CSV table of C-alpha atoms in Angstrom, one decimal:
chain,number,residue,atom,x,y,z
A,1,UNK,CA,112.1,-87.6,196.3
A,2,UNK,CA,110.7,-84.1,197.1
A,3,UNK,CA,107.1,-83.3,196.5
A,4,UNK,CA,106.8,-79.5,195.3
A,5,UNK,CA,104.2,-76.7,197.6
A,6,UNK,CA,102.8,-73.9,197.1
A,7,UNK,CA,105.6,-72.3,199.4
A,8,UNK,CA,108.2,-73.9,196.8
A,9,UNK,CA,106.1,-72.2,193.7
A,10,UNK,CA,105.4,-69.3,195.6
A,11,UNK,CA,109.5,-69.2,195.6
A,12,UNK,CA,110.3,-69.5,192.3
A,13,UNK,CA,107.7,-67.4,190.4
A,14,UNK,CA,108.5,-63.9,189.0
A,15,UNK,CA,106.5,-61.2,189.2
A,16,UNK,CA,105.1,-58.7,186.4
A,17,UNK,CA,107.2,-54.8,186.6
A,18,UNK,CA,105.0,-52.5,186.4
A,19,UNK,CA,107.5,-50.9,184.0
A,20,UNK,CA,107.7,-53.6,181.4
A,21,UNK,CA,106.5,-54.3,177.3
A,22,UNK,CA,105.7,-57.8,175.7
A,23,UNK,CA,109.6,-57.8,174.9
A,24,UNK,CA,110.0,-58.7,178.8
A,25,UNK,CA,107.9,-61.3,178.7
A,26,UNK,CA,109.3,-64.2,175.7
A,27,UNK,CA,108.9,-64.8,172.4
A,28,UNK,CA,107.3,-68.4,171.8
A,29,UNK,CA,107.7,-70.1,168.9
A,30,UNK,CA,105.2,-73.0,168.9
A,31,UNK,CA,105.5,-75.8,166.2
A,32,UNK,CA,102.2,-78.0,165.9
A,33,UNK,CA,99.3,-79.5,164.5
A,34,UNK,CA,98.2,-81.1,161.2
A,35,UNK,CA,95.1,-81.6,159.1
A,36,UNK,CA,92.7,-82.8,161.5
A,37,UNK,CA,94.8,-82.3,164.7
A,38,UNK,CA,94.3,-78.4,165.3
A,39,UNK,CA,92.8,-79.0,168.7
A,40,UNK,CA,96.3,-80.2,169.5
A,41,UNK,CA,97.8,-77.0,168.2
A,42,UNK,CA,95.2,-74.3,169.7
A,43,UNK,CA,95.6,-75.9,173.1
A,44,UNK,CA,99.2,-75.8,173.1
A,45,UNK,CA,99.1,-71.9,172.4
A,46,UNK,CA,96.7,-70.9,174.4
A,47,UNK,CA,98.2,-72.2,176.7
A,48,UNK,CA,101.7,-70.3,176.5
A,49,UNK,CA,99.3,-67.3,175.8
A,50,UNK,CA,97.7,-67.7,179.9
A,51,UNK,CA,101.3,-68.2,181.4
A,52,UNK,CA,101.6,-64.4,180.3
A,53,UNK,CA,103.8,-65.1,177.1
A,54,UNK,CA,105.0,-61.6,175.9
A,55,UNK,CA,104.2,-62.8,172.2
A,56,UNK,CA,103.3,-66.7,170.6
A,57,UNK,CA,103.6,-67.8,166.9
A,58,UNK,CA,102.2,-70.9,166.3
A,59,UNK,CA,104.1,-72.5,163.0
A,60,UNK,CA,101.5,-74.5,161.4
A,61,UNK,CA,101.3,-76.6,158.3
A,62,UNK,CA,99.1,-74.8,155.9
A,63,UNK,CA,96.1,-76.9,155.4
A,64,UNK,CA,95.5,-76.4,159.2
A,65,UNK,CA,96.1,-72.8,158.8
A,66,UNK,CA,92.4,-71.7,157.7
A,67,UNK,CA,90.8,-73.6,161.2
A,68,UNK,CA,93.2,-72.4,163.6
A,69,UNK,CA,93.5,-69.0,161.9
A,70,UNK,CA,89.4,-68.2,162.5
A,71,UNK,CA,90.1,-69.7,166.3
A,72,UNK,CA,92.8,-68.0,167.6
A,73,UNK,CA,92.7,-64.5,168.3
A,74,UNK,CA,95.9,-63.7,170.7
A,75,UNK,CA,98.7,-65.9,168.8
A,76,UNK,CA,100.5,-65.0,165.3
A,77,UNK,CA,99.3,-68.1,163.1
A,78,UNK,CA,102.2,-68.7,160.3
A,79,UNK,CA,101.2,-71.4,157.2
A,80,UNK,CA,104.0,-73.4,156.5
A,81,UNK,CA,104.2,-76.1,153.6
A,82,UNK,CA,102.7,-79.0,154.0
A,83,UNK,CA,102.7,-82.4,152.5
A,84,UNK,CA,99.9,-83.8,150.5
A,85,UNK,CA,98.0,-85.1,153.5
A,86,UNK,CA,98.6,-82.3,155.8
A,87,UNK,CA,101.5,-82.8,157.8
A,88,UNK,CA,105.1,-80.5,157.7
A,89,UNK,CA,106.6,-80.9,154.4
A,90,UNK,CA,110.8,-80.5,154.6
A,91,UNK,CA,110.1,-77.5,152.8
A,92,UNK,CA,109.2,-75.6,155.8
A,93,UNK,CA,112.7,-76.3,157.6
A,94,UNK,CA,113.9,-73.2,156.3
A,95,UNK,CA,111.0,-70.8,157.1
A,96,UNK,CA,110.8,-72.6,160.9
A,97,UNK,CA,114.8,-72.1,161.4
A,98,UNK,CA,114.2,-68.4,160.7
A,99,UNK,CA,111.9,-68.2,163.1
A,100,UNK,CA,113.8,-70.4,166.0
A,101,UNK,CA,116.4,-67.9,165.6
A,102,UNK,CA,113.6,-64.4,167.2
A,103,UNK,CA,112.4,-67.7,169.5
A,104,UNK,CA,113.1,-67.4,173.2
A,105,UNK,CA,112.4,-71.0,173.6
A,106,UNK,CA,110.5,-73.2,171.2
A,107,UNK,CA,107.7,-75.7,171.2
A,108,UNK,CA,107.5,-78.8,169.5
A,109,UNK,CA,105.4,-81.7,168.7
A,110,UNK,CA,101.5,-81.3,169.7
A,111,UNK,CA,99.3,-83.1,166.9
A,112,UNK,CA,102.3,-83.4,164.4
A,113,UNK,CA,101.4,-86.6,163.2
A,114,UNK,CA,104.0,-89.0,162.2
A,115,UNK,CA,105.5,-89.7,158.9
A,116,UNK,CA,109.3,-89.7,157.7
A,117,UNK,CA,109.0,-85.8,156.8
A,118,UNK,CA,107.7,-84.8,160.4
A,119,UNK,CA,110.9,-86.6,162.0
A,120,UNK,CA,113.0,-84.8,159.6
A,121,UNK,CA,111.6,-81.6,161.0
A,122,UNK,CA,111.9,-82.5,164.5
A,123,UNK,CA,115.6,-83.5,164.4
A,124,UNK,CA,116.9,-81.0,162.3
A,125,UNK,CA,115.5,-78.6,164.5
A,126,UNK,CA,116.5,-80.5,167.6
A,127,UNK,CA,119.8,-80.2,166.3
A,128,UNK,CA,120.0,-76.8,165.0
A,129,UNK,CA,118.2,-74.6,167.1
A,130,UNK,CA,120.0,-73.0,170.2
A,131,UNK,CA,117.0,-71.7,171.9
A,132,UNK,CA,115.3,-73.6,174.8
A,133,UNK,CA,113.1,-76.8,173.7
A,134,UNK,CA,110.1,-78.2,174.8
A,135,UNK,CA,109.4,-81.8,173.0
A,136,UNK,CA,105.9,-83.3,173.4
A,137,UNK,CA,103.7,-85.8,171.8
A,138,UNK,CA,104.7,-87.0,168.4
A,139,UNK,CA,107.7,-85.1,168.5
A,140,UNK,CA,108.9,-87.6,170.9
A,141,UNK,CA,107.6,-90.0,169.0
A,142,UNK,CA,109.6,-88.5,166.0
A,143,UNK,CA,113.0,-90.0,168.4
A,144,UNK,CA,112.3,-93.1,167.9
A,145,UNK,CA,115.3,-94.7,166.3
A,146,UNK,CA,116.6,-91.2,166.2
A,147,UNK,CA,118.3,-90.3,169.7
A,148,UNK,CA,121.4,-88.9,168.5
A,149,UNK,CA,119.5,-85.9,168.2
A,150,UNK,CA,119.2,-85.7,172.1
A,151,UNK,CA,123.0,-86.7,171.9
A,152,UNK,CA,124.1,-83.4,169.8
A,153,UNK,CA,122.1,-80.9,171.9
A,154,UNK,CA,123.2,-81.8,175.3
A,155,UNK,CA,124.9,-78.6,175.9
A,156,UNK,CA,121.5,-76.9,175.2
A,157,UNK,CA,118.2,-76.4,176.8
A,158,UNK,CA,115.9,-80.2,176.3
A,159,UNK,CA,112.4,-80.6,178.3
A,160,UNK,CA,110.6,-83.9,177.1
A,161,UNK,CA,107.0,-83.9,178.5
A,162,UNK,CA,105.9,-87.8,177.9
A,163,UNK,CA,103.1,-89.7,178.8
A,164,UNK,CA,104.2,-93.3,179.6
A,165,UNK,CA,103.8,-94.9,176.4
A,166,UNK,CA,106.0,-92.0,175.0
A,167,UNK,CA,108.5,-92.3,177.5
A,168,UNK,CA,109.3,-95.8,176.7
A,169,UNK,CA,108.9,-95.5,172.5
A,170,UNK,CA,111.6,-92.8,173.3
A,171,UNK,CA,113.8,-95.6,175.2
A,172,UNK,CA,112.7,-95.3,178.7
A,173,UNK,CA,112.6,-98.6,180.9
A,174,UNK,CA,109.8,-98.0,183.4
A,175,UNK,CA,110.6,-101.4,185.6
A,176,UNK,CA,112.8,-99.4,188.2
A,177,UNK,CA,109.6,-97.7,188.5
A,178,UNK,CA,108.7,-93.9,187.7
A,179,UNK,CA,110.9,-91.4,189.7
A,180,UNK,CA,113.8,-94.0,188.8
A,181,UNK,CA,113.4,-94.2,185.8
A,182,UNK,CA,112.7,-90.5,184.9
A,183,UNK,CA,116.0,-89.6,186.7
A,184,UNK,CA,117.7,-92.2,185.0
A,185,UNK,CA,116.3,-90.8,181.4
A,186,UNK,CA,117.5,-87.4,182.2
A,187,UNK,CA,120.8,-88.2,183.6
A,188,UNK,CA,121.7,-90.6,180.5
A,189,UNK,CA,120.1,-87.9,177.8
A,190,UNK,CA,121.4,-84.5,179.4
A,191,UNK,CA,117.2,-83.4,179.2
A,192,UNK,CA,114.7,-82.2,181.6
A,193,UNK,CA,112.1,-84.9,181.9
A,194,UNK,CA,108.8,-84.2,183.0
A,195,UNK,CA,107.6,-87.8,183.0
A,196,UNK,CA,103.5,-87.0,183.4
A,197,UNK,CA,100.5,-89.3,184.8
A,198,UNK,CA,99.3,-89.1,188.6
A,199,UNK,CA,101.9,-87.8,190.6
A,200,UNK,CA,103.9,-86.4,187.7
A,201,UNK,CA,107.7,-86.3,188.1
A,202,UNK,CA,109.7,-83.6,186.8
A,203,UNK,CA,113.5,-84.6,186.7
A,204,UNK,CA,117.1,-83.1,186.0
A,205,UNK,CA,120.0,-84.1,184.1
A,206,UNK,CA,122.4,-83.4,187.3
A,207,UNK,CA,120.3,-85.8,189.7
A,208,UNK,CA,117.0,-83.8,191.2
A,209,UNK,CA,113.8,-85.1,190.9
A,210,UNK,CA,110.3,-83.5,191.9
A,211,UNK,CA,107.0,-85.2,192.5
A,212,UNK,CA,103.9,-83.0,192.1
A,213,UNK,CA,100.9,-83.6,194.0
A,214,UNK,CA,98.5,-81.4,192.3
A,215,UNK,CA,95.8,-82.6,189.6
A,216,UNK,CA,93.5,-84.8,189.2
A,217,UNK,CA,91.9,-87.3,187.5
A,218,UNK,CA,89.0,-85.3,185.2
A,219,UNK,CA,92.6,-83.7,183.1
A,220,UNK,CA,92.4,-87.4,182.0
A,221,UNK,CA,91.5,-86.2,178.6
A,222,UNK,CA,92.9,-85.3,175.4
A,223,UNK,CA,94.6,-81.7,175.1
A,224,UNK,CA,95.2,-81.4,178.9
A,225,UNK,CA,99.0,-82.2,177.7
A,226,UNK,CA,99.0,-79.8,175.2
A,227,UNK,CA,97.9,-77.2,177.7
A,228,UNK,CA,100.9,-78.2,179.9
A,229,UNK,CA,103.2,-77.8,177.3
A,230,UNK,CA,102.2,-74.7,176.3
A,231,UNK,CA,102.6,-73.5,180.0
A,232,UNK,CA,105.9,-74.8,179.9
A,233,UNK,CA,107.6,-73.5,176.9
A,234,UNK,CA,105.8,-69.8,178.3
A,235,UNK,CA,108.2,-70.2,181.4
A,236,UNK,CA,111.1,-71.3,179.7
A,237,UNK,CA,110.5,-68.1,177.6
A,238,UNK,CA,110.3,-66.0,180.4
A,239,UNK,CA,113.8,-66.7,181.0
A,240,UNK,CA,113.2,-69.4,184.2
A,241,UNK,CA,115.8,-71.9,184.8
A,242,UNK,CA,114.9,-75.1,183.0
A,243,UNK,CA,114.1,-77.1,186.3
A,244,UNK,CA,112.0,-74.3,187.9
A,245,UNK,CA,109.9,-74.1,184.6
A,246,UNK,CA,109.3,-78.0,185.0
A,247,UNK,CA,108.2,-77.8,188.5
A,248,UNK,CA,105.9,-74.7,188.3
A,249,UNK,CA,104.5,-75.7,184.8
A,250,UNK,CA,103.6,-78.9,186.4
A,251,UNK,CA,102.1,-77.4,189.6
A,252,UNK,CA,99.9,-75.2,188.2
A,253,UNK,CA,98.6,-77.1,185.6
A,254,UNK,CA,97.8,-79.5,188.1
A,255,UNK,CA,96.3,-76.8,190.2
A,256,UNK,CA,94.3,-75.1,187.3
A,257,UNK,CA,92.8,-78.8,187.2
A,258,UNK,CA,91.8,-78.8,190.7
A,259,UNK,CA,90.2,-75.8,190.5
A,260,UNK,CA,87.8,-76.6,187.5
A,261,UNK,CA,87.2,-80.1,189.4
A,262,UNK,CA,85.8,-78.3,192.4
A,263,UNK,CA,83.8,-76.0,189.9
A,264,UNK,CA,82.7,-78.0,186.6
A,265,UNK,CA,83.0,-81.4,188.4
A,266,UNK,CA,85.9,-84.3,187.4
A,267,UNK,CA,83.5,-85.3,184.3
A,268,UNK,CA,82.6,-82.3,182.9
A,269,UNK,CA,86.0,-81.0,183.0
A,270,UNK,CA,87.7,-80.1,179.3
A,271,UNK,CA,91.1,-78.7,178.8
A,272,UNK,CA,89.5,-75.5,177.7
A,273,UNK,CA,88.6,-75.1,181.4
A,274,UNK,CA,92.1,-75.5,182.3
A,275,UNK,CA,93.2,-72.6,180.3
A,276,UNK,CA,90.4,-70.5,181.8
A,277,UNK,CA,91.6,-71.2,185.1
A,278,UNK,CA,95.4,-70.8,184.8
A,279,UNK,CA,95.2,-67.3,185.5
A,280,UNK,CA,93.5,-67.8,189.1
A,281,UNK,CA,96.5,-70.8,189.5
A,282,UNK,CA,99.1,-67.7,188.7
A,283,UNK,CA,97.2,-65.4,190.6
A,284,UNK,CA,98.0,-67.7,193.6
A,285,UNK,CA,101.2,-67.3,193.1
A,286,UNK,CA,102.3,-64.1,192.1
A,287,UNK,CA,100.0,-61.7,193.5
């Protein structure tokens, strides 16, 4: 097991041409949120927005639309059908396969919710979109019974992002313990697994395995997730191999954590401080 550096990161990350337009940069397509969840949603896309994201859409359903519209400023917020509780309705598959088609790599799952609709979203788009894809939150949960979506995109681009309980509602087996098991996952699946709790471990379908030894425990809060996905479907975007965009997604979330722990405190800490801090991370890093 190799444990990533700042040498390692340092590496990997591009750098900015001075010569360049938001078309050099990735299209994002993020899909997320629900009635009630649109913390969820504005965490993920900000956080694709600080990784430098040439432009973001966030597809939402529409009854989240009016709260996320008045709180996001640098993202293009889409309202999509919705069901009568506020969660994607099957009518939105066609507008969100349109726009997985202008996506350079897609997000999907942050505050989806779950209901029979939501995993009828989440596979058909597993299974139909040949962009890069980031799967997080409930729309790993949406696997559940359900693999055979994994199983028909395994020639294409897969990054699940679970916490533990995820990982094992998705099928894991966590008693060969965590860098096992992750491997094993991705190996089995033909995904990128970035398997996250202390000492997150980011693995590959062909064998490699990364620990990462930056975070802490004040990201212990709701939304710090969302922020990492975010970051991570940015660098897939960006054009990154899928195993580099793991590893430095996970690095300098983890840094942008330690950074507002040495200047909020572990307590105080919110996932809004680690957006505001992932441009010093990238700073460190690329310039």
């Amino acid at each position: 097991m190799k444990e990533l550096d700042w040498e390692y990161i340092d590496a990997l990350m591009p750098r900015r041409a001075a010569e360049s337009s938001k078309n050099d940069y990735g299209r994002i397509l993020c899909v997320c949120g629900s009635a009630g969840y649109t913390g969820a949603a504005f965490f993920a896309a900000q956080g694709a927005v600080r990784m430098g994201s040439g432009v973001v859409t966030l597809a939402v359903p529409e009854r989240a639309w009016p709260v996320l519209a008045v709180k996001l400023s640098e993202p293009v917020v889409r309202p999509l059908p919705c069901t009568e509780d506020g969660l994607f309705s099957v009518r939105a598959l066609p507008r969100l396969l349109e726009l997985a088609e202008h996506a350079d790599a897609l997000l999907i799952g942050c505050g989806l919710g779950r209901s029979d609709e939501v995993t009828e979203v989440v596979c058909t788009l597993l299974c139909e979109a040949a962009c890069p894809i980031v799967l997080d939150a409930d729309g790993i949960n949406a696997l559940s019974g359900h693999m055979d979506a994994l199983s028909r995109r395994r020639n294409r681009i897969t990054v699940l992002t679970p916490h533990e309980g995820e990982f094992v509602r998705a099928g894991g087996d966590l008693s060969p313990g965590r860098e096992r098991a992750a491997a094993d996952f991705a190996r089995e699946h033909g995904v990128y697994l970035v398997l996250k709790g202390p000492g997150t471990i980011a693995a590959a379908p062909d064998g490699r395995c990364m620990r990462n030894p930056t975070g802490n425990c004040g990201m212990a809060k709701g939304g710090s997730g969302d922020v990492l996905a975010g970051m991570l479907v940015s660098l897939l975007g960006l054009g990154l191999p899928p195993m580099d965009a793991c590893c430095a997604a996970v690095w300098l979330h983890g840094r942008a954590g330690d950074l507002a722990a040495r200047e909020v405190g572990l307590w105080g800490m919110t996932p809004s401080d680690l957006l505001d801090r992932i441009p010093a991370a990238l700073r460190e890093v690329t310039e």
